[in-house]
XYZ file of C-alpha atoms in Angstrom:
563
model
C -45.342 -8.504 37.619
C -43.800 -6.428 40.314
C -40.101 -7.408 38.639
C -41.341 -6.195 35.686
C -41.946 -2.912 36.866
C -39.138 -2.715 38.616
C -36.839 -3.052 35.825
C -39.282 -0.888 33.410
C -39.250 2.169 36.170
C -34.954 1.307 36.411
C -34.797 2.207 32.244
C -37.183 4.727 32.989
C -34.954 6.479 35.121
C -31.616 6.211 33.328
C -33.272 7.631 30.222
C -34.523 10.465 32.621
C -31.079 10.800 33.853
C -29.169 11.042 30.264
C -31.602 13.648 28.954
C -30.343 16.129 31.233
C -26.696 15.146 30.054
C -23.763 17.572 31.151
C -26.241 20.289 33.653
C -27.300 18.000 35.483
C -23.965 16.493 36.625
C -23.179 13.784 34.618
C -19.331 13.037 33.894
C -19.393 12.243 30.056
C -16.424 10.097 30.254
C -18.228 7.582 32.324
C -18.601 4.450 30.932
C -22.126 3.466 30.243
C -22.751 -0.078 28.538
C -26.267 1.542 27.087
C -24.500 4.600 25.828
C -21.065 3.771 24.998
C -20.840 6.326 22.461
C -19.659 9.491 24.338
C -16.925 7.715 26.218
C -16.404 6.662 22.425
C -15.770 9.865 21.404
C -13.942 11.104 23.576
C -11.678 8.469 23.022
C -11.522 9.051 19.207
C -10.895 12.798 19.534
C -7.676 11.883 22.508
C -6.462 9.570 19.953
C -6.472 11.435 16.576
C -5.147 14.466 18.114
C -2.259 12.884 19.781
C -1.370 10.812 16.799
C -1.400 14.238 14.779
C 0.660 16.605 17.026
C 3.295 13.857 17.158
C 2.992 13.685 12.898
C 3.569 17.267 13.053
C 7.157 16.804 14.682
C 8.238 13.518 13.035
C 7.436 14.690 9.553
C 9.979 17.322 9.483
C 11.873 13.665 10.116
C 10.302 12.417 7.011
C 9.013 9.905 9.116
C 5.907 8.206 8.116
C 2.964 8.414 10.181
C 2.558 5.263 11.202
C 5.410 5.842 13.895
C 3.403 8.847 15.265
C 0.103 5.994 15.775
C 2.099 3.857 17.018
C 3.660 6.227 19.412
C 0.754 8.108 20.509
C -0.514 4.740 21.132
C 2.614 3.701 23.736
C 1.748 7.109 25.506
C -1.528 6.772 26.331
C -0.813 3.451 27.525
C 0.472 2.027 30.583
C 3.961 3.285 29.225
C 3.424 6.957 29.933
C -0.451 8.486 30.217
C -1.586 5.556 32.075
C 0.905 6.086 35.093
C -1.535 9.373 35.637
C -3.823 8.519 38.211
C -7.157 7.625 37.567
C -6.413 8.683 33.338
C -7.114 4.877 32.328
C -10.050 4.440 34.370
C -11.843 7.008 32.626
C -10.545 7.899 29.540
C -9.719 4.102 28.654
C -11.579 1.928 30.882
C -11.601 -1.934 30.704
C -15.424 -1.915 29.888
C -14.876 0.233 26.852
C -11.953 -1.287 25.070
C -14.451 -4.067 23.218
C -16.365 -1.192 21.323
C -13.149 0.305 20.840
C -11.647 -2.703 19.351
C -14.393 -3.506 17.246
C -14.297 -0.412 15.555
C -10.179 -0.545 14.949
C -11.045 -4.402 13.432
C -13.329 -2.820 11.000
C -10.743 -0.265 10.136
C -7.847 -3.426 9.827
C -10.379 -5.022 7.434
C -11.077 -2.102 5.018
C -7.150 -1.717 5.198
C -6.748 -4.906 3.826
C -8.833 -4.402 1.511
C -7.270 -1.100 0.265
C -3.675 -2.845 0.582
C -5.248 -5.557 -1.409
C -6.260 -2.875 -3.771
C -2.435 -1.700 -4.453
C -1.423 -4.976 -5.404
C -0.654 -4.667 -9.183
C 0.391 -7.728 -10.458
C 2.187 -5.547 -13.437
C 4.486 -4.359 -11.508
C 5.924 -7.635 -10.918
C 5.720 -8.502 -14.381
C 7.873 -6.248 -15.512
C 11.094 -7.056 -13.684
C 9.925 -10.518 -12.255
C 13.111 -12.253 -12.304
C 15.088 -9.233 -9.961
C 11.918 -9.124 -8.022
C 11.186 -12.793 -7.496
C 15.173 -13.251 -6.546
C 15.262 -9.947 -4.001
C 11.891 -10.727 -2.267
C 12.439 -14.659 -1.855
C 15.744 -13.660 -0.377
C 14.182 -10.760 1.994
C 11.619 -13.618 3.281
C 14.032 -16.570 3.706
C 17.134 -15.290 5.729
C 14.565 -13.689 8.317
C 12.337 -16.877 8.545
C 15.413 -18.488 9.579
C 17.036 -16.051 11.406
C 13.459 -15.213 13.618
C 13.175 -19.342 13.722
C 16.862 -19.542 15.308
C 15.912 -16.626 17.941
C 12.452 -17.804 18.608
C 14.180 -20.711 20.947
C 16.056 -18.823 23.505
C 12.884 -16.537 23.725
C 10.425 -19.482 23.988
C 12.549 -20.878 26.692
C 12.671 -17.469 28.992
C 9.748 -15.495 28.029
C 6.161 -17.944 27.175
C 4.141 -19.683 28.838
C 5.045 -23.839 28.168
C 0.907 -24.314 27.446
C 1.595 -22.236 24.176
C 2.999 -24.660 21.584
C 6.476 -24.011 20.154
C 5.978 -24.447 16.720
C 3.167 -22.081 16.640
C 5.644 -19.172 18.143
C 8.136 -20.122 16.017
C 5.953 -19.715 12.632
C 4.638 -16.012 14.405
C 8.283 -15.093 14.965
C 9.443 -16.067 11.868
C 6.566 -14.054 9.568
C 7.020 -11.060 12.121
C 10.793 -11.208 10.825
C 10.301 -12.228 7.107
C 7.162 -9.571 6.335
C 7.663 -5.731 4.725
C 5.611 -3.094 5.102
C 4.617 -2.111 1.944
C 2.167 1.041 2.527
C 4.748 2.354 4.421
C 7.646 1.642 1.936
C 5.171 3.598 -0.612
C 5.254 6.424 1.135
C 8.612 6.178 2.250
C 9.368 6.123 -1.918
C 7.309 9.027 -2.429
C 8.772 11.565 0.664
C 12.300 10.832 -0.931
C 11.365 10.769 -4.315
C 12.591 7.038 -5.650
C 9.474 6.285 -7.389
C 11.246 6.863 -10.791
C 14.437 5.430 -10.098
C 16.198 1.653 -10.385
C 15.751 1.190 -6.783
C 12.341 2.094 -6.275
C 10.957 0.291 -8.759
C 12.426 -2.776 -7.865
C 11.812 -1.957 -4.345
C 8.356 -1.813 -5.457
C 8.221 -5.148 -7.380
C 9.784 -7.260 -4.422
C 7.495 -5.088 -1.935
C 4.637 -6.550 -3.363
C 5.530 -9.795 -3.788
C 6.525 -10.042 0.123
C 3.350 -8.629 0.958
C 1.477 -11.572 -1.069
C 3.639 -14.067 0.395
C 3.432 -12.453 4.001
C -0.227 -12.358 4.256
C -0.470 -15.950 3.181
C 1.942 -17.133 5.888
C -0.113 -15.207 8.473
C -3.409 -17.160 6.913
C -1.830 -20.520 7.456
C 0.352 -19.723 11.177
C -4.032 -18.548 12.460
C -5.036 -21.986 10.995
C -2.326 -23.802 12.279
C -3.023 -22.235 15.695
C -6.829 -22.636 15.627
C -7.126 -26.014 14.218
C -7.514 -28.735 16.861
C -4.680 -30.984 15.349
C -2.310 -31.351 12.036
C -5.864 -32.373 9.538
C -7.689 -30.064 10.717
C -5.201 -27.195 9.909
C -4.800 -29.185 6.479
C -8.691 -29.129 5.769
C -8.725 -25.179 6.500
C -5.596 -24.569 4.029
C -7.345 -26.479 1.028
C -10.645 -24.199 2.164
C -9.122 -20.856 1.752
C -6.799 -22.257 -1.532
C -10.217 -23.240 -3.144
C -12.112 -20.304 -1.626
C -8.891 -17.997 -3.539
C -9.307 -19.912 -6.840
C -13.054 -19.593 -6.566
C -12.679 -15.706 -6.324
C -9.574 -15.158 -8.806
C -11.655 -17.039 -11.777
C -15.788 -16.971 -11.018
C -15.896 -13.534 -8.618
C -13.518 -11.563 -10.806
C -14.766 -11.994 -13.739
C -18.134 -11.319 -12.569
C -16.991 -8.269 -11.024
C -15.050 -7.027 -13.934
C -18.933 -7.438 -16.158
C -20.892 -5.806 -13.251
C -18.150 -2.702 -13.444
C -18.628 -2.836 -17.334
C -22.502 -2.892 -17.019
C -22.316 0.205 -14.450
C -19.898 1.898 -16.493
C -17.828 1.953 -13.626
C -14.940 1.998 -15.731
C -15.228 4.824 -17.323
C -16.832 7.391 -14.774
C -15.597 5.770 -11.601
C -17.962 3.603 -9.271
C -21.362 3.783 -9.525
C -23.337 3.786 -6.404
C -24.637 0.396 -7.013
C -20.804 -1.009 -7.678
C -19.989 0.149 -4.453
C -22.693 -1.519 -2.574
C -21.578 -5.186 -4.163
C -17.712 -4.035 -3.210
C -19.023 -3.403 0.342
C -21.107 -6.851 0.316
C -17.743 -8.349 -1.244
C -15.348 -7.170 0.877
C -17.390 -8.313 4.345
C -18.601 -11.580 2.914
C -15.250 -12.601 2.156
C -13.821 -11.599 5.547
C -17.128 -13.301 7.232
C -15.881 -16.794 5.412
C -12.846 -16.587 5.962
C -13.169 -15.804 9.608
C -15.439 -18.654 10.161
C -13.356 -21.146 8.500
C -10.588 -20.561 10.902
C -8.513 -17.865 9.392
C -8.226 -14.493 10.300
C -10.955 -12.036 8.770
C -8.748 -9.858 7.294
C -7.157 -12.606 4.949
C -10.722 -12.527 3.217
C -10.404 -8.798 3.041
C -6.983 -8.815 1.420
C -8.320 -11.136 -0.788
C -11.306 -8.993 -1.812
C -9.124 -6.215 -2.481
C -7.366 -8.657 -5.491
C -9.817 -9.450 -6.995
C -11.157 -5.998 -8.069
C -10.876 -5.170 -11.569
C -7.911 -2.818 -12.153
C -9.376 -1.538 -15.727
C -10.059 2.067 -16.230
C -8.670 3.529 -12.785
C -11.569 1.638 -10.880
C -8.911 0.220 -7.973
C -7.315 3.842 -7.551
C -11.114 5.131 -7.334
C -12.010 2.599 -4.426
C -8.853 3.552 -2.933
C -9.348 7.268 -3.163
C -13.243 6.707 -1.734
C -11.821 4.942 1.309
C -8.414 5.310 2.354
C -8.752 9.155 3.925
C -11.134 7.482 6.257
C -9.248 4.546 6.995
C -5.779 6.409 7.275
C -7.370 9.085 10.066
C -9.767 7.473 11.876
C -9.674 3.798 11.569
C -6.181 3.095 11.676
C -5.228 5.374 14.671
C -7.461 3.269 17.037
C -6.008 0.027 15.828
C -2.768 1.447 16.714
C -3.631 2.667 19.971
C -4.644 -0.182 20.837
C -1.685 -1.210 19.835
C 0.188 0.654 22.125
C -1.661 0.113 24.943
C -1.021 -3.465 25.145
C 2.588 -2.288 24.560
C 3.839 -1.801 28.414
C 7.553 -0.458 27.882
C 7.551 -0.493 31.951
C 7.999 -4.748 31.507
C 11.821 -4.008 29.820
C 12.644 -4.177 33.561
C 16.440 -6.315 33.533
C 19.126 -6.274 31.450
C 18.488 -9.436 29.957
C 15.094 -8.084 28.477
C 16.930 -5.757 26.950
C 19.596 -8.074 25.397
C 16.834 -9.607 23.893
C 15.146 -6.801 22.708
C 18.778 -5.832 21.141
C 19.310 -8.795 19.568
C 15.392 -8.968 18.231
C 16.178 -5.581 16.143
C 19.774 -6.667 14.856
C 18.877 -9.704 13.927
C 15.717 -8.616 11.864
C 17.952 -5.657 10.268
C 20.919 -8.117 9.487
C 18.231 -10.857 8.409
C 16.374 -8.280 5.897
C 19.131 -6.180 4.753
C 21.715 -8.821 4.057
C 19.233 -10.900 2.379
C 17.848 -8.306 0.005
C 21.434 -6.444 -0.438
C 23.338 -9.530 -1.223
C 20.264 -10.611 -3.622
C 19.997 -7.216 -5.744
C 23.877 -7.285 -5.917
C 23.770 -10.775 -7.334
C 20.963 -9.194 -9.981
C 23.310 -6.686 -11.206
C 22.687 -3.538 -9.077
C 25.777 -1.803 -7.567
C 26.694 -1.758 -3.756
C 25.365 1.293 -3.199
C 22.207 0.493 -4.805
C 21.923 -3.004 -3.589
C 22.389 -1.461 0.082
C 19.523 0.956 -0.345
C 17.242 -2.245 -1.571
C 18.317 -3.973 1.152
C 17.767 -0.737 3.649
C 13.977 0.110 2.026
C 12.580 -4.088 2.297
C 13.670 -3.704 5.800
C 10.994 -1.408 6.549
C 8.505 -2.601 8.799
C 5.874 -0.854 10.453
C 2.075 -1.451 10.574
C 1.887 -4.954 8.586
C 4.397 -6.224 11.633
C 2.315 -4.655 14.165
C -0.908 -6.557 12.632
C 1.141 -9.580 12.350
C 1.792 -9.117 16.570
C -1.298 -7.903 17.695
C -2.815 -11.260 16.143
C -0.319 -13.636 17.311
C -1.056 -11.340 21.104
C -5.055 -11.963 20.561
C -4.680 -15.589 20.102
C -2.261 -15.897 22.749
C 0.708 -16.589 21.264
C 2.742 -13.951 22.827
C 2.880 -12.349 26.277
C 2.993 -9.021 26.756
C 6.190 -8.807 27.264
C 7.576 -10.179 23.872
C 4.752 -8.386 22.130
C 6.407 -5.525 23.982
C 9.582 -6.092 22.576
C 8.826 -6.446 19.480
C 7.237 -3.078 18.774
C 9.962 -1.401 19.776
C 11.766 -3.124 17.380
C 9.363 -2.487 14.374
C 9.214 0.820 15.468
C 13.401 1.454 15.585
C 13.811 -0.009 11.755
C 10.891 1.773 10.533
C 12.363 4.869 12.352
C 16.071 4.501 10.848
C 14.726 3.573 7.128
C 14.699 7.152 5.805
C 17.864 8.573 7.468
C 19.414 5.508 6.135
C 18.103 5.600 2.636
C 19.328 8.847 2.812
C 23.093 8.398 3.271
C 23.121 6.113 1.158
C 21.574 6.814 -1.823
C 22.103 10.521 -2.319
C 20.394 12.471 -5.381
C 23.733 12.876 -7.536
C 23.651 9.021 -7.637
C 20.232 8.126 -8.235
C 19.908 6.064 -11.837
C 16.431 7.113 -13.483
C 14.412 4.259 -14.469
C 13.070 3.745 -18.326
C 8.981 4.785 -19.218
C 7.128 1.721 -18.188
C 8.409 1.162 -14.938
C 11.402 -1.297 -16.744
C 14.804 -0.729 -15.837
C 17.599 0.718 -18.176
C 19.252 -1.091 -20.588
C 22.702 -0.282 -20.795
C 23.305 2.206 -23.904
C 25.588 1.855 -26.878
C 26.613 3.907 -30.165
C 24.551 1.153 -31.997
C 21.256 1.719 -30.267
C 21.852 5.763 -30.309
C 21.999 5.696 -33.860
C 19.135 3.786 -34.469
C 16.989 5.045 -31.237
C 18.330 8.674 -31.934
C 19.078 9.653 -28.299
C 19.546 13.091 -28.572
C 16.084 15.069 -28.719
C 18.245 18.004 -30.627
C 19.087 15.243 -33.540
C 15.889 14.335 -33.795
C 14.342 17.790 -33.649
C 16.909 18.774 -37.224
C 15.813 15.564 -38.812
C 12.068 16.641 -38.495
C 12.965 19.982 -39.613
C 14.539 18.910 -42.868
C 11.626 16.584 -43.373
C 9.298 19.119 -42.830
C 10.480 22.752 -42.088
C 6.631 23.916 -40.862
C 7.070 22.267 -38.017
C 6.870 23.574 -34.790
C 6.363 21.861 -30.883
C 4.739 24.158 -28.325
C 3.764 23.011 -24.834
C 0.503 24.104 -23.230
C -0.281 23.877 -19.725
C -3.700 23.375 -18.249
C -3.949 23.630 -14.651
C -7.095 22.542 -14.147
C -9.636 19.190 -15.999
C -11.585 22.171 -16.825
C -9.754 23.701 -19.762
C -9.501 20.539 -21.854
C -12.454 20.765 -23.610
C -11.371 24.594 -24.139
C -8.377 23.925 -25.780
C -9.794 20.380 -28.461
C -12.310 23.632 -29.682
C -9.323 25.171 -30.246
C -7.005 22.607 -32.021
C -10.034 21.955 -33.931
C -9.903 25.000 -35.602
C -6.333 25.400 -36.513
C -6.766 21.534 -38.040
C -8.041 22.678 -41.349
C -8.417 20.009 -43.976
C -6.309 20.461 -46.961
C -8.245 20.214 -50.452
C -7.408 17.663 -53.026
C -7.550 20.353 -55.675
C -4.403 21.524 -54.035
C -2.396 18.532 -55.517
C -2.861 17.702 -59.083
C -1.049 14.342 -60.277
C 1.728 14.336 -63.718
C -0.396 14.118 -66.109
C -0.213 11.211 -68.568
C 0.724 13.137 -71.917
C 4.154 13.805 -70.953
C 7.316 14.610 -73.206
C 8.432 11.269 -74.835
C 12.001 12.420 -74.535
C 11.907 12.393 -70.493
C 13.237 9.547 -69.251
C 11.445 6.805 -67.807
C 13.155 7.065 -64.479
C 12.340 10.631 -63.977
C 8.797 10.226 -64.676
C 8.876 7.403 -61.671
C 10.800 10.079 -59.418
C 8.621 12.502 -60.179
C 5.944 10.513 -59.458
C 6.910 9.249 -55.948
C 8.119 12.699 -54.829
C 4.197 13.673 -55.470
C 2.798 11.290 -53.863
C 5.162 12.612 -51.017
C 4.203 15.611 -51.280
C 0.325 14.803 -51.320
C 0.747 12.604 -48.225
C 2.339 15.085 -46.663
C -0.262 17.834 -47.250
C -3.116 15.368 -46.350
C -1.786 15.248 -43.294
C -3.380 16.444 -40.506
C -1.225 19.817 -39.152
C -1.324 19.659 -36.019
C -0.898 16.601 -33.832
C -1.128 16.532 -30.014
C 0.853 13.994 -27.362
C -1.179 14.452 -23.825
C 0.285 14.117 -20.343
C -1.255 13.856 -16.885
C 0.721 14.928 -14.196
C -0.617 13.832 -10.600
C 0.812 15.611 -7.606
C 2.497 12.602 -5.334
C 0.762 13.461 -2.172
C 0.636 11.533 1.174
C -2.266 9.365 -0.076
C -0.616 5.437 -0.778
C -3.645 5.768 -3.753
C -0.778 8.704 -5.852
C 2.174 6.365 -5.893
């Protein structure tokens, strides 16, 4: 009984403590495991405002801002921030990194998710031979190439406990994967969306990322699995936990969106709630099987119907939150595992070197040499090859996992971030030289690249708008085109009143046929002529007179959800 009290009278008196909070002396960034939440935000405000003020500098750059995360994560770490004495202790101490990281894994799984969301198997339709050929090529060359390295650096840099084949497939899929959130934004800050490169770009983009994920599945079941069956057992669980999903879940979830009429007004409150329940229920399975929890949430994000806008609605709903908050204290973390104070010798740094050449000769050649093959130019195939070299935050995942399961020492995991972070860094400025705007090749409507143009197809296409604009005039001179602009959802309605009213119906009496009794004398023909130019004429009166062709236009924004 005594014990009792004493530990009753001990809460007692930290809960007497606390309510007095900052006037009575208490240093709010102490760590406190019953109150972790004001060290926690602290930590979140540090974070976002750091990763901001450095966005503010590197977008004049048109640099994305996952380099100014990543960054602001290397200064706060032992890099530059934690050499101040006594900053880590309280602003980052070891105590309160768990809550910290649990929060940043939530963030990596509703990522997923959203990245799963972008996925548009469409896309790859449409040019699926150029984008199957460019993003097997991307993926091969730096397997092999990351394979090759992953020797010397096994030898000099890990720990012999750690198993060589499981560095080797982590080094490899570090090398072989593409960002492809930030090669969307890349597209949209220079403006390729529309052109032969960027849409290709795009096809291959996703692809890799498909690919990419799946490799990471499979290297965190090789590495948790006890021995070569058990790895075997967890692959056949996630392929028939995917299959499961792509043909019972999404058709299920396509009928619930239906039934909500999610479709057609967005997600319902309800519809959300089963996403949410989706989304962690298939990273809980996944997780327990052996696989990383954010393979279930990538998969999640597939299988969400893409009908009526409902993807680019989830994505909208989620990605503002994910994209400030959630994402900045993955990256942070990030950075302060990253300790750029371990590049101590000049043979660190050769390796370093040859980390970032190797996966910029390994991605570049592979894609350039591919997209040449496919038809593209040399100065087109370059800027393929420049763009799928891109990698930023999917590589950084990719490490941080292989650093969690202890794959890679700090040092290598070191290493390469600086190297994601120097080809993500030298993608735009690249792109940029080569690929100029007075050489840029528009794509066709559709997203399917140009065919090449001859006099056959202009005649029967009619190329020229002005050519077509006279043959609609002599066919009917009334005619006229006007363009209206509405700035604002609003004014639709508005403006159908309006067309309503000028869209008179035109009476039959208005058109009376030949009538049968005609002249004997007039020749047969005639009589048919005459006949057929009426009925012309009455078709052409029935017509409704005025006809309207609608376009959307959607300002491209920062948001991955506008491209």
């Amino acid at each position: 009984m005594p014990q009792y009290s004493d530990t009753i009278l001990l809460f007692k008196k930290r809960a007497a403590t606390g309510e007095g909070g900052l006037l009575t002396g208490i240093d709010p960034s102490a760590f406190d495991v019953s109150d972790p939440l004001r060290l926690w935000i602290i930590q979140v405000g540090v974070i976002i405002m750091m990763a901001q003020l450095l966005s503010l500098g590197l977008r004049r750059l048109k640099q994305p801002k996952v380099i100014a995360e990543v960054l602001g994560g290397i200064l706060l770490g032992p890099t530059a921030f934690g050499r101040i004495p006594g900053f880590t202790n309280h602003i980052f101490p070891e105590d309160s990194l768990p809550y910290l990281s649990l929060v940043a894994n939530i963030g990596l799984c509703l990522f997923l998710f959203i990245v799963g969301l972008e996925i548009d198997a469409s896309i790859i339709k449409r040019n699926a031979r150029m984008s199957v050929i460019v993003s097997f090529a991307g993926m091969a060359l730096p397997f092999g190439l990351g394979s090759a390295l992953s020797i010397p650096l096994y030898n000099h840099f890990i720990d012999p406990s750690v198993q060589f084949t499981h560095f080797m497939l982590f080094t490899g899929v570090a090398y072989s994967i593409t960002a492809f959130p930030v090669l969307c934004r890349i597209l949209t800050e220079l403006k390729l969306l529309d052109t032969t490169v960027g849409i290709i770009v795009l096809s291959a983009g996703v692809g890799n990322d498909v690919v990419g994920w799946t490799l990471l599945a499979l290297s965190v079941a090789l590495v948790n699995a006890g021995s070569g069956l058990t790895a075997l057992w967890i692959l056949f669980t996630c392929l028939a936990f995917t299959l499961f999903l792509i043909f019972v879940v999404k058709r299920v979830m396509l009928w619930l969106a239906r039934s909500t009429g999610s479709t057609d007004n967005g997600p319902t409150m309800f519809y959300m709630t089963v996403v949410m329940i989706l989304l962690w229920a298939c990273a809980f399975f996944t997780d327990i099987v052996g696989v990383n929890a954010i393979f279930g949430a990538f998969l999640a994000g597939i299988i969400v119907p893409r009908e009526g806008g409902l993807a680019i609605a989830l994505t909208e709903k989620l990605e503002d939150m994910v994209s400030i908050v959630f994402l900045p204290l993955y990256f942070t973390i990030s950075g302060l595992n990253t300790n750029l104070g371990l590049l101590d010798n000049g043979i660190t740094w050769a390796f370093t070197i040859a980390i970032a050449c190797l996966a910029f000769c390994g991605k570049f050649g592979g894609c350039t040499i591919a997209a040449r093959l496919s038809g593209f130019s040399w100065r087109e195939a370059s800027t393929v090859g420049a763009l799928m070299s891109c990698k930023g935050l999917v590589e950084l995942i990719v490490l941080n996992v292989g650093l969690q399961a202890g794959i890679l020492s700090q040092r290598v995991f070191s290493m390469f971030v600086l190297e994601a972070l120097t080809l993500t860094f030298i993608t735009t400025p690249l792109v940029t030289i080569l690929y100029p705007p007075d050489r840029r090749t528009i794509a066709a409507p559709g997203g399917a690249l140009p065919q090449i143009r001859t006099r056959d197809t202009e005649s029967e296409e009619g190329v020229s708008d002005d050519k077509q604009s006279m043959m609609v005039n002599e066919e009917y001179p009334w005619r006229h085109r006007f363009t209206v602009v509405l700035d604002r959802l609003e004014h639709i309605p508005c403006m159908m009143a309006l067309t309503q009213l000028v869209r008179l119906p035109v009476p039959e009496h208005h058109f009376s046929p030949p009538s049968p009794t005609t002249n004997t004398t007039t020749s047969t023909t005639n009589t048919a002529a005459t006949i057929v130019a009426n009925t012309k004429t009455a078709s052409r009166l029935r017509t409704p007179k005025v006809s309207i062709n609608a376009l959307r236009l959607i300002e491209l924004s920062d948001r991955t959800s506008a491209v």
